[in-house]
Amino acid sequence: MKKSTLIQLGSVVAASVLVASCSTLTAPFKEADPRWADFKSWTKVTELEPSTGNPTGFLGGLHQGDEGYRDVYVNDIAKAVLMGSAPYNYPAGSVIVKEQFASKSDWEEGRKPSHTVSVKVAASDSLSKDNWIWADSYKGTAGESAFCSGCHSIAAKDDYVFTHGDFLATQ
Ligand code: HEC
């Protein structure tokens, strides 16, 4: 084989290694679900006051626990129901995002937020028994969750949502 052919072969191999390693690097990257990707532009229902402590008594260390600071954002589909009063019955397509921080200083500086997301789906959605699906992070996948829905079922009479108009009025 001529030297120039060898060099050509070598660069083809090098290029394919590069392509292969790039695709390995990019494979785990995932965009946030479009149903909540832009939640920061939604209505922030905790605008006046973030939630902290354990106002419902049911937190059990979840959502960054008693020390955590939490904001709640609601999309336009859910807004009127959430900000209203009982009985609550969210339309399909309602999405509520909870942005949670470990401490007051993290909240003040917007440091290391984590997210949980509740999505109301149509009664025919096979993913869900209670018409809600749940995601445990911004880039997470929403699906049925006995863990999330089990605790939120404490608020079943308010359609599985704790942070609603009547609750906010007591804050
Ligand atoms: C141990 C009970 C518990 C579990 C488990 C739990 N939550 Fe919550 N969640 C709460 C409570 C209580 C609130 C009310 C606000 C507060 O105290 O900050 C809340 C609030 C929320 C909110 C804001 C809207 C609302 O309902 O008030 C979202 C969104 C949410 N949770 C999603 C989730 C998701 C997703 C999961 C599973 C990954 C989950 N939660 C698991 C107790 C729980």
Short mmCIF file of N, CA and C and ligand atoms in Angstrom, two decimals:
data_model
loop_
_atom_site.label_atom_id
_atom_site.label_comp_id
_atom_site.label_asym_id
_atom_site.label_seq_id
_atom_site.Cartn_x
_atom_site.Cartn_y
_atom_site.Cartn_z
N MET A 1 0.84 -1.20 0.00
CA MET A 1 0.00 0.00 0.00
C MET A 1 0.88 1.25 0.00
N LYS A 2 0.52 2.22 -0.80
CA LYS A 2 1.32 3.45 -0.89
C LYS A 2 1.15 4.25 0.40
N LYS A 3 2.21 5.04 0.66
CA LYS A 3 2.18 5.81 1.91
C LYS A 3 0.98 6.78 1.97
N SER A 4 0.70 7.42 0.79
CA SER A 4 -0.39 8.40 0.79
C SER A 4 -1.74 7.72 1.10
N THR A 5 -1.92 6.47 0.59
CA THR A 5 -3.16 5.73 0.87
C THR A 5 -3.27 5.45 2.37
N LEU A 6 -2.11 5.09 2.95
CA LEU A 6 -2.10 4.80 4.39
C LEU A 6 -2.51 6.03 5.20
N ILE A 7 -1.98 7.18 4.78
CA ILE A 7 -2.30 8.43 5.50
C ILE A 7 -3.81 8.71 5.38
N GLN A 8 -4.31 8.50 4.12
CA GLN A 8 -5.76 8.73 3.91
C GLN A 8 -6.59 7.82 4.81
N LEU A 9 -6.17 6.53 4.82
CA LEU A 9 -6.89 5.56 5.65
C LEU A 9 -6.86 5.99 7.11
N GLY A 10 -5.67 6.41 7.52
CA GLY A 10 -5.49 6.87 8.91
C GLY A 10 -6.43 7.99 9.25
N SER A 11 -6.59 8.96 8.34
CA SER A 11 -7.47 10.09 8.70
C SER A 11 -8.94 9.69 8.70
N VAL A 12 -9.27 8.72 7.82
CA VAL A 12 -10.66 8.23 7.84
C VAL A 12 -10.95 7.58 9.20
N VAL A 13 -9.99 6.75 9.66
CA VAL A 13 -10.18 6.09 10.96
C VAL A 13 -10.28 7.15 12.06
N ALA A 14 -9.35 8.13 12.03
CA ALA A 14 -9.36 9.18 13.06
C ALA A 14 -10.69 9.91 13.04
N ALA A 15 -11.18 10.23 11.82
CA ALA A 15 -12.44 10.97 11.73
C ALA A 15 -13.59 10.15 12.28
N SER A 16 -13.62 8.83 11.99
CA SER A 16 -14.74 8.05 12.50
C SER A 16 -14.68 7.88 14.02
N VAL A 17 -13.44 7.82 14.56
CA VAL A 17 -13.32 7.73 16.02
C VAL A 17 -13.90 9.01 16.63
N LEU A 18 -13.54 10.14 15.99
CA LEU A 18 -14.02 11.43 16.49
C LEU A 18 -15.55 11.49 16.48
N VAL A 19 -16.12 11.07 15.35
CA VAL A 19 -17.59 11.08 15.23
C VAL A 19 -18.21 10.18 16.29
N ALA A 20 -17.61 8.95 16.43
CA ALA A 20 -18.15 8.01 17.41
C ALA A 20 -18.09 8.59 18.81
N SER A 21 -16.93 9.22 19.17
CA SER A 21 -16.83 9.72 20.54
C SER A 21 -17.75 10.92 20.75
N CYS A 22 -17.93 11.74 19.68
CA CYS A 22 -18.85 12.87 19.84
C CYS A 22 -20.26 12.37 20.11
N SER A 23 -20.67 11.35 19.35
CA SER A 23 -22.05 10.89 19.54
C SER A 23 -22.21 10.23 20.91
N THR A 24 -21.12 9.63 21.43
CA THR A 24 -21.23 9.06 22.78
C THR A 24 -21.41 10.20 23.78
N LEU A 25 -20.67 11.29 23.51
CA LEU A 25 -20.75 12.41 24.44
C LEU A 25 -22.12 13.07 24.41
N THR A 26 -22.71 13.16 23.22
CA THR A 26 -23.97 13.89 23.12
C THR A 26 -25.18 12.99 23.42
N ALA A 27 -25.00 11.67 23.37
CA ALA A 27 -26.15 10.78 23.53
C ALA A 27 -26.95 11.03 24.81
N PRO A 28 -26.30 11.23 25.99
CA PRO A 28 -27.10 11.38 27.21
C PRO A 28 -27.81 12.74 27.28
N PHE A 29 -27.44 13.68 26.41
CA PHE A 29 -28.05 15.00 26.49
C PHE A 29 -29.52 14.93 26.08
N LYS A 30 -30.35 15.56 26.87
CA LYS A 30 -31.79 15.48 26.61
C LYS A 30 -32.39 16.86 26.88
N GLU A 31 -33.25 17.30 25.98
CA GLU A 31 -33.96 18.56 26.20
C GLU A 31 -35.05 18.33 27.23
N ALA A 32 -35.44 19.42 27.91
CA ALA A 32 -36.57 19.29 28.83
C ALA A 32 -37.85 19.06 28.02
N ASP A 33 -38.80 18.38 28.62
CA ASP A 33 -40.10 18.13 27.99
C ASP A 33 -40.73 19.47 27.60
N PRO A 34 -41.19 19.62 26.34
CA PRO A 34 -41.77 20.90 25.91
C PRO A 34 -42.99 21.32 26.73
N ARG A 35 -43.61 20.40 27.45
CA ARG A 35 -44.77 20.77 28.27
C ARG A 35 -44.38 21.69 29.42
N TRP A 36 -43.09 21.66 29.83
CA TRP A 36 -42.69 22.55 30.92
C TRP A 36 -41.33 23.23 30.71
N ALA A 37 -40.71 23.06 29.51
CA ALA A 37 -39.37 23.60 29.29
C ALA A 37 -39.28 25.10 29.62
N ASP A 38 -40.34 25.86 29.32
CA ASP A 38 -40.28 27.32 29.52
C ASP A 38 -41.01 27.77 30.78
N PHE A 39 -41.03 26.90 31.81
CA PHE A 39 -41.86 27.20 32.99
C PHE A 39 -41.49 28.52 33.67
N LYS A 40 -40.23 28.97 33.49
CA LYS A 40 -39.80 30.20 34.15
C LYS A 40 -40.58 31.44 33.65
N SER A 41 -41.22 31.30 32.48
CA SER A 41 -42.00 32.43 31.97
C SER A 41 -43.47 32.33 32.40
N TRP A 42 -43.82 31.30 33.17
CA TRP A 42 -45.21 31.12 33.60
C TRP A 42 -45.52 31.97 34.83
N THR A 43 -46.76 31.85 35.31
CA THR A 43 -47.15 32.54 36.54
C THR A 43 -46.50 31.86 37.74
N LYS A 44 -45.81 32.69 38.52
CA LYS A 44 -45.16 32.17 39.73
C LYS A 44 -46.12 32.42 40.88
N VAL A 45 -46.78 31.38 41.34
CA VAL A 45 -47.86 31.60 42.32
C VAL A 45 -47.30 31.93 43.70
N THR A 46 -46.00 31.69 43.89
CA THR A 46 -45.36 32.02 45.17
C THR A 46 -44.58 33.33 45.06
N GLU A 47 -45.01 34.19 44.14
CA GLU A 47 -44.31 35.46 43.90
C GLU A 47 -44.13 36.26 45.20
N LEU A 48 -45.19 36.31 46.01
CA LEU A 48 -45.13 37.12 47.23
C LEU A 48 -44.29 36.46 48.30
N GLU A 49 -44.32 35.14 48.33
CA GLU A 49 -43.69 34.41 49.43
C GLU A 49 -43.35 32.99 48.99
N PRO A 50 -42.07 32.59 49.06
CA PRO A 50 -41.77 31.20 48.72
C PRO A 50 -42.32 30.30 49.83
N SER A 51 -42.53 29.04 49.51
CA SER A 51 -42.99 28.11 50.54
C SER A 51 -41.77 27.53 51.26
N THR A 52 -41.82 27.53 52.59
CA THR A 52 -40.76 26.89 53.37
C THR A 52 -41.38 26.27 54.61
N GLY A 53 -40.56 25.57 55.39
CA GLY A 53 -41.12 24.87 56.54
C GLY A 53 -41.96 23.71 56.06
N ASN A 54 -43.04 23.42 56.78
CA ASN A 54 -43.89 22.28 56.42
C ASN A 54 -45.35 22.67 56.64
N PRO A 55 -45.83 23.64 55.83
CA PRO A 55 -47.15 24.22 56.09
C PRO A 55 -48.30 23.22 56.09
N THR A 56 -48.20 22.16 55.30
CA THR A 56 -49.32 21.20 55.26
C THR A 56 -49.16 20.12 56.32
N GLY A 57 -47.93 19.96 56.84
CA GLY A 57 -47.65 18.88 57.78
C GLY A 57 -47.43 17.54 57.09
N PHE A 58 -47.39 17.51 55.77
CA PHE A 58 -47.28 16.23 55.04
C PHE A 58 -45.99 16.10 54.23
N LEU A 59 -45.02 16.98 54.49
CA LEU A 59 -43.86 17.03 53.60
C LEU A 59 -42.92 15.84 53.78
N GLY A 60 -42.77 15.40 55.04
CA GLY A 60 -41.94 14.23 55.31
C GLY A 60 -40.56 14.27 54.67
N GLY A 61 -39.91 15.41 54.65
CA GLY A 61 -38.55 15.50 54.11
C GLY A 61 -38.48 15.61 52.60
N LEU A 62 -39.63 15.52 51.93
CA LEU A 62 -39.65 15.63 50.47
C LEU A 62 -39.49 17.09 50.04
N HIS A 63 -39.26 17.31 48.75
CA HIS A 63 -39.16 18.68 48.23
C HIS A 63 -38.17 19.52 49.04
N GLN A 64 -37.03 18.96 49.39
CA GLN A 64 -35.95 19.60 50.16
C GLN A 64 -36.32 19.83 51.63
N GLY A 65 -37.42 19.25 52.07
CA GLY A 65 -37.74 19.23 53.51
C GLY A 65 -38.03 20.59 54.13
N ASP A 66 -38.07 20.61 55.46
CA ASP A 66 -38.45 21.81 56.21
C ASP A 66 -37.54 23.01 55.93
N GLU A 67 -36.25 22.72 55.69
CA GLU A 67 -35.28 23.80 55.47
C GLU A 67 -35.36 24.35 54.04
N GLY A 68 -36.03 23.62 53.18
CA GLY A 68 -36.06 24.00 51.76
C GLY A 68 -36.88 25.25 51.50
N TYR A 69 -36.57 25.90 50.39
CA TYR A 69 -37.34 27.04 49.91
C TYR A 69 -37.88 26.67 48.54
N ARG A 70 -39.21 26.86 48.35
CA ARG A 70 -39.84 26.32 47.16
C ARG A 70 -40.71 27.35 46.45
N ASP A 71 -40.55 27.43 45.14
CA ASP A 71 -41.44 28.26 44.33
C ASP A 71 -42.31 27.35 43.47
N VAL A 72 -43.51 27.81 43.17
CA VAL A 72 -44.43 27.01 42.35
C VAL A 72 -44.84 27.85 41.13
N TYR A 73 -44.71 27.24 39.96
CA TYR A 73 -45.08 27.89 38.69
C TYR A 73 -46.23 27.10 38.07
N VAL A 74 -47.15 27.83 37.45
CA VAL A 74 -48.32 27.16 36.87
C VAL A 74 -48.52 27.64 35.42
N ASN A 75 -48.86 26.71 34.52
CA ASN A 75 -49.08 27.15 33.14
C ASN A 75 -50.48 27.76 32.99
N ASP A 76 -50.73 28.36 31.83
CA ASP A 76 -51.99 29.09 31.63
C ASP A 76 -53.21 28.18 31.73
N ILE A 77 -53.03 26.90 31.36
CA ILE A 77 -54.17 25.97 31.39
C ILE A 77 -54.64 25.74 32.83
N ALA A 78 -53.68 25.70 33.77
CA ALA A 78 -54.01 25.38 35.16
C ALA A 78 -54.28 26.61 36.02
N LYS A 79 -53.85 27.76 35.52
CA LYS A 79 -53.79 28.97 36.35
C LYS A 79 -55.11 29.35 37.02
N ALA A 80 -56.18 29.44 36.23
CA ALA A 80 -57.45 29.92 36.80
C ALA A 80 -57.93 28.98 37.91
N VAL A 81 -57.80 27.67 37.69
CA VAL A 81 -58.26 26.72 38.71
C VAL A 81 -57.39 26.84 39.96
N LEU A 82 -56.08 26.84 39.77
CA LEU A 82 -55.18 26.85 40.93
C LEU A 82 -55.35 28.11 41.77
N MET A 83 -55.51 29.25 41.11
CA MET A 83 -55.63 30.51 41.85
C MET A 83 -57.05 30.74 42.37
N GLY A 84 -57.97 29.88 42.00
CA GLY A 84 -59.35 30.04 42.41
C GLY A 84 -59.62 29.38 43.76
N SER A 85 -60.83 28.94 43.94
CA SER A 85 -61.14 28.27 45.21
C SER A 85 -61.84 26.93 44.92
N ALA A 86 -62.01 26.13 46.00
CA ALA A 86 -62.56 24.78 45.85
C ALA A 86 -63.97 24.84 45.26
N PRO A 87 -64.45 23.82 44.55
CA PRO A 87 -63.72 22.58 44.25
C PRO A 87 -62.73 22.76 43.09
N TYR A 88 -61.59 22.10 43.22
CA TYR A 88 -60.55 22.19 42.19
C TYR A 88 -60.67 21.00 41.24
N ASN A 89 -60.65 21.31 39.96
CA ASN A 89 -60.67 20.23 38.97
C ASN A 89 -59.89 20.72 37.75
N TYR A 90 -58.65 20.27 37.64
CA TYR A 90 -57.74 20.81 36.62
C TYR A 90 -58.03 20.22 35.25
N PRO A 91 -58.03 21.09 34.20
CA PRO A 91 -58.20 20.55 32.84
C PRO A 91 -56.95 19.77 32.41
N ALA A 92 -57.15 18.80 31.50
CA ALA A 92 -56.00 18.08 30.92
C ALA A 92 -55.07 19.11 30.28
N GLY A 93 -53.77 18.90 30.45
CA GLY A 93 -52.80 19.87 29.92
C GLY A 93 -52.29 20.81 30.99
N SER A 94 -52.91 20.76 32.18
CA SER A 94 -52.42 21.56 33.30
C SER A 94 -51.04 21.06 33.71
N VAL A 95 -50.11 21.98 33.92
CA VAL A 95 -48.78 21.60 34.39
C VAL A 95 -48.37 22.51 35.53
N ILE A 96 -47.87 21.91 36.60
CA ILE A 96 -47.41 22.67 37.77
C ILE A 96 -45.97 22.25 38.05
N VAL A 97 -45.09 23.24 38.17
CA VAL A 97 -43.68 22.96 38.42
C VAL A 97 -43.30 23.51 39.78
N LYS A 98 -42.64 22.70 40.55
CA LYS A 98 -42.14 23.16 41.84
C LYS A 98 -40.63 23.27 41.73
N GLU A 99 -40.11 24.48 41.95
CA GLU A 99 -38.66 24.69 41.92
C GLU A 99 -38.19 24.77 43.35
N GLN A 100 -37.28 23.91 43.74
CA GLN A 100 -36.94 23.79 45.15
C GLN A 100 -35.45 23.97 45.39
N PHE A 101 -35.14 24.64 46.49
CA PHE A 101 -33.76 24.94 46.87
C PHE A 101 -33.53 24.40 48.27
N ALA A 102 -32.28 24.01 48.56
CA ALA A 102 -31.98 23.38 49.85
C ALA A 102 -32.05 24.36 51.01
N SER A 103 -31.84 25.66 50.76
CA SER A 103 -31.78 26.63 51.86
C SER A 103 -32.21 28.01 51.37
N LYS A 104 -32.39 28.93 52.32
CA LYS A 104 -32.77 30.29 51.95
C LYS A 104 -31.69 30.95 51.09
N SER A 105 -30.40 30.76 51.45
CA SER A 105 -29.35 31.41 50.66
C SER A 105 -29.28 30.81 49.25
N ASP A 106 -29.50 29.51 49.12
CA ASP A 106 -29.53 28.93 47.77
C ASP A 106 -30.68 29.54 46.97
N TRP A 107 -31.82 29.71 47.64
CA TRP A 107 -32.99 30.30 46.96
C TRP A 107 -32.69 31.74 46.54
N GLU A 108 -32.09 32.52 47.47
CA GLU A 108 -31.79 33.92 47.15
C GLU A 108 -30.85 34.04 45.96
N GLU A 109 -29.91 33.10 45.87
CA GLU A 109 -28.91 33.18 44.79
C GLU A 109 -29.27 32.30 43.60
N GLY A 110 -30.42 31.65 43.65
CA GLY A 110 -30.85 30.79 42.55
C GLY A 110 -29.90 29.62 42.35
N ARG A 111 -29.29 29.15 43.45
CA ARG A 111 -28.25 28.13 43.35
C ARG A 111 -28.83 26.71 43.42
N LYS A 112 -28.38 25.87 42.51
CA LYS A 112 -28.72 24.43 42.49
C LYS A 112 -30.20 24.11 42.71
N PRO A 113 -31.06 24.65 41.86
CA PRO A 113 -32.47 24.29 42.00
C PRO A 113 -32.71 22.83 41.57
N SER A 114 -33.69 22.21 42.17
CA SER A 114 -34.17 20.93 41.62
C SER A 114 -35.67 21.12 41.37
N HIS A 115 -36.23 20.21 40.58
CA HIS A 115 -37.61 20.42 40.13
C HIS A 115 -38.44 19.16 40.23
N THR A 116 -39.71 19.35 40.55
CA THR A 116 -40.68 18.27 40.42
C THR A 116 -41.85 18.83 39.61
N VAL A 117 -42.47 17.97 38.84
CA VAL A 117 -43.49 18.44 37.89
C VAL A 117 -44.72 17.53 37.95
N SER A 118 -45.90 18.15 38.03
CA SER A 118 -47.16 17.41 37.95
C SER A 118 -47.87 17.80 36.65
N VAL A 119 -48.31 16.81 35.89
CA VAL A 119 -48.98 17.05 34.61
C VAL A 119 -50.34 16.35 34.63
N LYS A 120 -51.40 17.10 34.39
CA LYS A 120 -52.74 16.49 34.33
C LYS A 120 -52.98 15.98 32.92
N VAL A 121 -53.41 14.74 32.81
CA VAL A 121 -53.66 14.17 31.49
C VAL A 121 -55.14 13.78 31.37
N ALA A 122 -55.55 13.47 30.15
CA ALA A 122 -56.95 13.10 29.94
C ALA A 122 -57.24 11.76 30.60
N ALA A 123 -58.47 11.55 30.96
CA ALA A 123 -58.85 10.34 31.67
C ALA A 123 -58.49 9.08 30.88
N SER A 124 -58.38 9.21 29.55
CA SER A 124 -58.10 8.03 28.72
C SER A 124 -56.60 7.71 28.66
N ASP A 125 -55.75 8.57 29.25
CA ASP A 125 -54.30 8.35 29.16
C ASP A 125 -53.92 7.07 29.91
N SER A 126 -53.32 6.15 29.17
CA SER A 126 -53.05 4.84 29.78
C SER A 126 -51.91 4.91 30.79
N LEU A 127 -51.16 6.04 30.80
CA LEU A 127 -50.03 6.15 31.73
C LEU A 127 -50.49 6.34 33.16
N SER A 128 -51.74 6.73 33.34
CA SER A 128 -52.10 7.24 34.65
C SER A 128 -53.38 6.65 35.19
N LYS A 129 -53.39 6.36 36.49
CA LYS A 129 -54.61 5.90 37.14
C LYS A 129 -55.42 7.07 37.68
N ASP A 130 -54.69 8.12 38.13
CA ASP A 130 -55.37 9.22 38.80
C ASP A 130 -55.45 10.47 37.92
N ASN A 131 -55.10 10.32 36.63
CA ASN A 131 -55.10 11.42 35.67
C ASN A 131 -53.97 12.43 35.89
N TRP A 132 -53.01 12.08 36.74
CA TRP A 132 -51.81 12.91 36.86
C TRP A 132 -50.60 12.04 36.53
N ILE A 133 -49.62 12.65 35.85
CA ILE A 133 -48.33 11.99 35.70
C ILE A 133 -47.28 12.92 36.29
N TRP A 134 -46.14 12.37 36.62
CA TRP A 134 -45.19 13.05 37.49
C TRP A 134 -43.77 12.94 36.95
N ALA A 135 -42.99 14.02 37.10
CA ALA A 135 -41.56 13.95 36.73
C ALA A 135 -40.75 14.44 37.93
N ASP A 136 -39.60 13.80 38.16
CA ASP A 136 -38.84 14.16 39.35
C ASP A 136 -37.64 15.05 39.06
N SER A 137 -37.55 15.58 37.82
CA SER A 137 -36.50 16.56 37.52
C SER A 137 -36.88 17.33 36.26
N TYR A 138 -36.16 18.44 36.02
CA TYR A 138 -36.46 19.29 34.87
C TYR A 138 -36.36 18.50 33.56
N LYS A 139 -35.35 17.66 33.47
CA LYS A 139 -35.18 16.87 32.24
C LYS A 139 -35.74 15.46 32.39
N GLY A 140 -36.53 15.26 33.44
CA GLY A 140 -37.10 13.94 33.69
C GLY A 140 -38.24 13.61 32.73
N THR A 141 -38.67 12.37 32.79
CA THR A 141 -39.78 11.90 31.95
C THR A 141 -41.01 11.77 32.83
N ALA A 142 -42.11 12.38 32.41
CA ALA A 142 -43.34 12.29 33.21
C ALA A 142 -43.98 10.92 33.02
N GLY A 143 -44.39 10.32 34.11
CA GLY A 143 -45.05 9.03 34.04
C GLY A 143 -45.80 8.78 35.33
N GLU A 144 -46.46 7.66 35.37
CA GLU A 144 -47.18 7.30 36.58
C GLU A 144 -46.18 7.10 37.72
N SER A 145 -46.50 7.53 38.92
CA SER A 145 -45.59 7.33 40.04
C SER A 145 -46.39 7.09 41.31
N ALA A 146 -46.29 5.86 41.82
CA ALA A 146 -46.99 5.55 43.07
C ALA A 146 -46.42 6.39 44.20
N PHE A 147 -45.13 6.71 44.09
CA PHE A 147 -44.45 7.50 45.12
C PHE A 147 -45.04 8.91 45.19
N CYS A 148 -45.04 9.62 44.07
CA CYS A 148 -45.55 11.00 44.06
C CYS A 148 -47.06 11.00 44.33
N SER A 149 -47.76 10.17 43.58
CA SER A 149 -49.21 10.21 43.66
C SER A 149 -49.70 9.70 45.01
N GLY A 150 -48.95 8.76 45.61
CA GLY A 150 -49.32 8.24 46.93
C GLY A 150 -49.42 9.36 47.94
N CYS A 151 -48.40 10.21 48.01
CA CYS A 151 -48.42 11.30 48.98
C CYS A 151 -49.40 12.39 48.55
N HIS A 152 -49.40 12.71 47.26
CA HIS A 152 -50.32 13.76 46.80
C HIS A 152 -51.79 13.33 46.91
N SER A 153 -52.04 12.04 47.08
CA SER A 153 -53.44 11.61 47.22
C SER A 153 -54.03 12.12 48.55
N ILE A 154 -53.17 12.58 49.46
CA ILE A 154 -53.67 13.24 50.68
C ILE A 154 -54.53 14.45 50.25
N ALA A 155 -54.16 15.04 49.11
CA ALA A 155 -54.90 16.20 48.59
C ALA A 155 -55.85 15.78 47.47
N ALA A 156 -56.27 14.50 47.47
CA ALA A 156 -57.12 14.00 46.37
C ALA A 156 -58.39 14.82 46.20
N LYS A 157 -58.97 15.30 47.31
CA LYS A 157 -60.21 16.08 47.17
C LYS A 157 -59.95 17.42 46.47
N ASP A 158 -58.70 17.87 46.46
CA ASP A 158 -58.33 19.10 45.74
C ASP A 158 -57.59 18.75 44.44
N ASP A 159 -57.94 17.61 43.85
CA ASP A 159 -57.34 17.14 42.60
C ASP A 159 -55.81 17.02 42.71
N TYR A 160 -55.31 16.47 43.83
CA TYR A 160 -53.92 16.08 44.00
C TYR A 160 -52.92 17.25 44.11
N VAL A 161 -53.45 18.46 44.24
CA VAL A 161 -52.56 19.63 44.31
C VAL A 161 -52.72 20.29 45.68
N PHE A 162 -51.60 20.46 46.39
CA PHE A 162 -51.63 21.09 47.70
C PHE A 162 -51.68 22.63 47.59
N THR A 163 -50.87 23.17 46.66
CA THR A 163 -50.70 24.63 46.58
C THR A 163 -51.80 25.24 45.72
N HIS A 164 -52.93 25.55 46.34
CA HIS A 164 -54.04 26.14 45.59
C HIS A 164 -54.48 27.44 46.27
N GLY A 165 -55.44 28.11 45.65
CA GLY A 165 -55.86 29.42 46.13
C GLY A 165 -56.18 29.46 47.62
N ASP A 166 -56.95 28.49 48.12
CA ASP A 166 -57.32 28.49 49.54
C ASP A 166 -56.08 28.31 50.41
N PHE A 167 -55.15 27.46 49.96
CA PHE A 167 -53.91 27.24 50.70
C PHE A 167 -53.05 28.51 50.70
N LEU A 168 -52.93 29.13 49.52
CA LEU A 168 -52.09 30.33 49.41
C LEU A 168 -52.65 31.46 50.28
N ALA A 169 -53.97 31.50 50.41
CA ALA A 169 -54.59 32.57 51.21
C ALA A 169 -54.23 32.44 52.69
N THR A 170 -53.87 31.23 53.11
CA THR A 170 -53.53 31.04 54.53
C THR A 170 -52.04 31.31 54.79
N GLN A 171 -51.25 31.54 53.73
CA GLN A 171 -49.81 31.70 53.89
C GLN A 171 -49.42 33.08 54.40
C1 HEC B 1 -44.27 12.79 51.32
C2 HEC B 1 -45.22 13.55 50.54
C3 HEC B 1 -44.87 14.00 49.14
C4 HEC B 1 -44.28 13.28 48.12
C5 HEC B 1 -43.78 11.85 48.14
C6 HEC B 1 -44.26 14.16 46.96
N1 HEC B 1 -44.80 15.37 47.26
FE1 HEC B 1 -45.08 16.93 46.00
N2 HEC B 1 -45.79 18.07 47.52
C7 HEC B 1 -46.00 17.63 48.83
C8 HEC B 1 -46.51 18.72 49.65
C9 HEC B 1 -46.89 18.62 51.13
C10 HEC B 1 -46.59 19.84 48.79
C11 HEC B 1 -47.14 21.21 49.21
C12 HEC B 1 -46.27 22.36 49.33
C13 HEC B 1 -45.15 22.41 50.32
O1 HEC B 1 -45.29 22.03 51.51
O2 HEC B 1 -44.10 22.90 49.90
C14 HEC B 1 -46.15 19.39 47.46
C15 HEC B 1 -46.12 20.17 46.31
C16 HEC B 1 -45.82 19.73 45.03
C17 HEC B 1 -45.93 20.52 43.82
C18 HEC B 1 -46.51 21.93 43.73
C19 HEC B 1 -48.01 21.79 43.48
C20 HEC B 1 -48.73 21.20 44.69
O3 HEC B 1 -49.26 20.08 44.56
O4 HEC B 1 -48.74 21.86 45.73
C21 HEC B 1 -45.53 19.73 42.80
C22 HEC B 1 -45.45 20.10 41.32
C23 HEC B 1 -45.16 18.44 43.34
N3 HEC B 1 -45.35 18.47 44.73
C24 HEC B 1 -44.71 17.37 42.59
C25 HEC B 1 -44.30 16.15 43.14
C26 HEC B 1 -43.68 15.09 42.38
C27 HEC B 1 -43.43 15.11 40.87
C28 HEC B 1 -43.38 14.09 43.27
C29 HEC B 1 -42.67 12.78 43.00
C30 HEC B 1 -41.35 12.87 42.41
C31 HEC B 1 -43.84 14.54 44.59
N4 HEC B 1 -44.39 15.79 44.47
C32 HEC B 1 -43.74 13.78 45.73
C33 HEC B 1 -45.79 16.36 49.29
C34 HEC B 1 -45.18 15.32 48.58
#
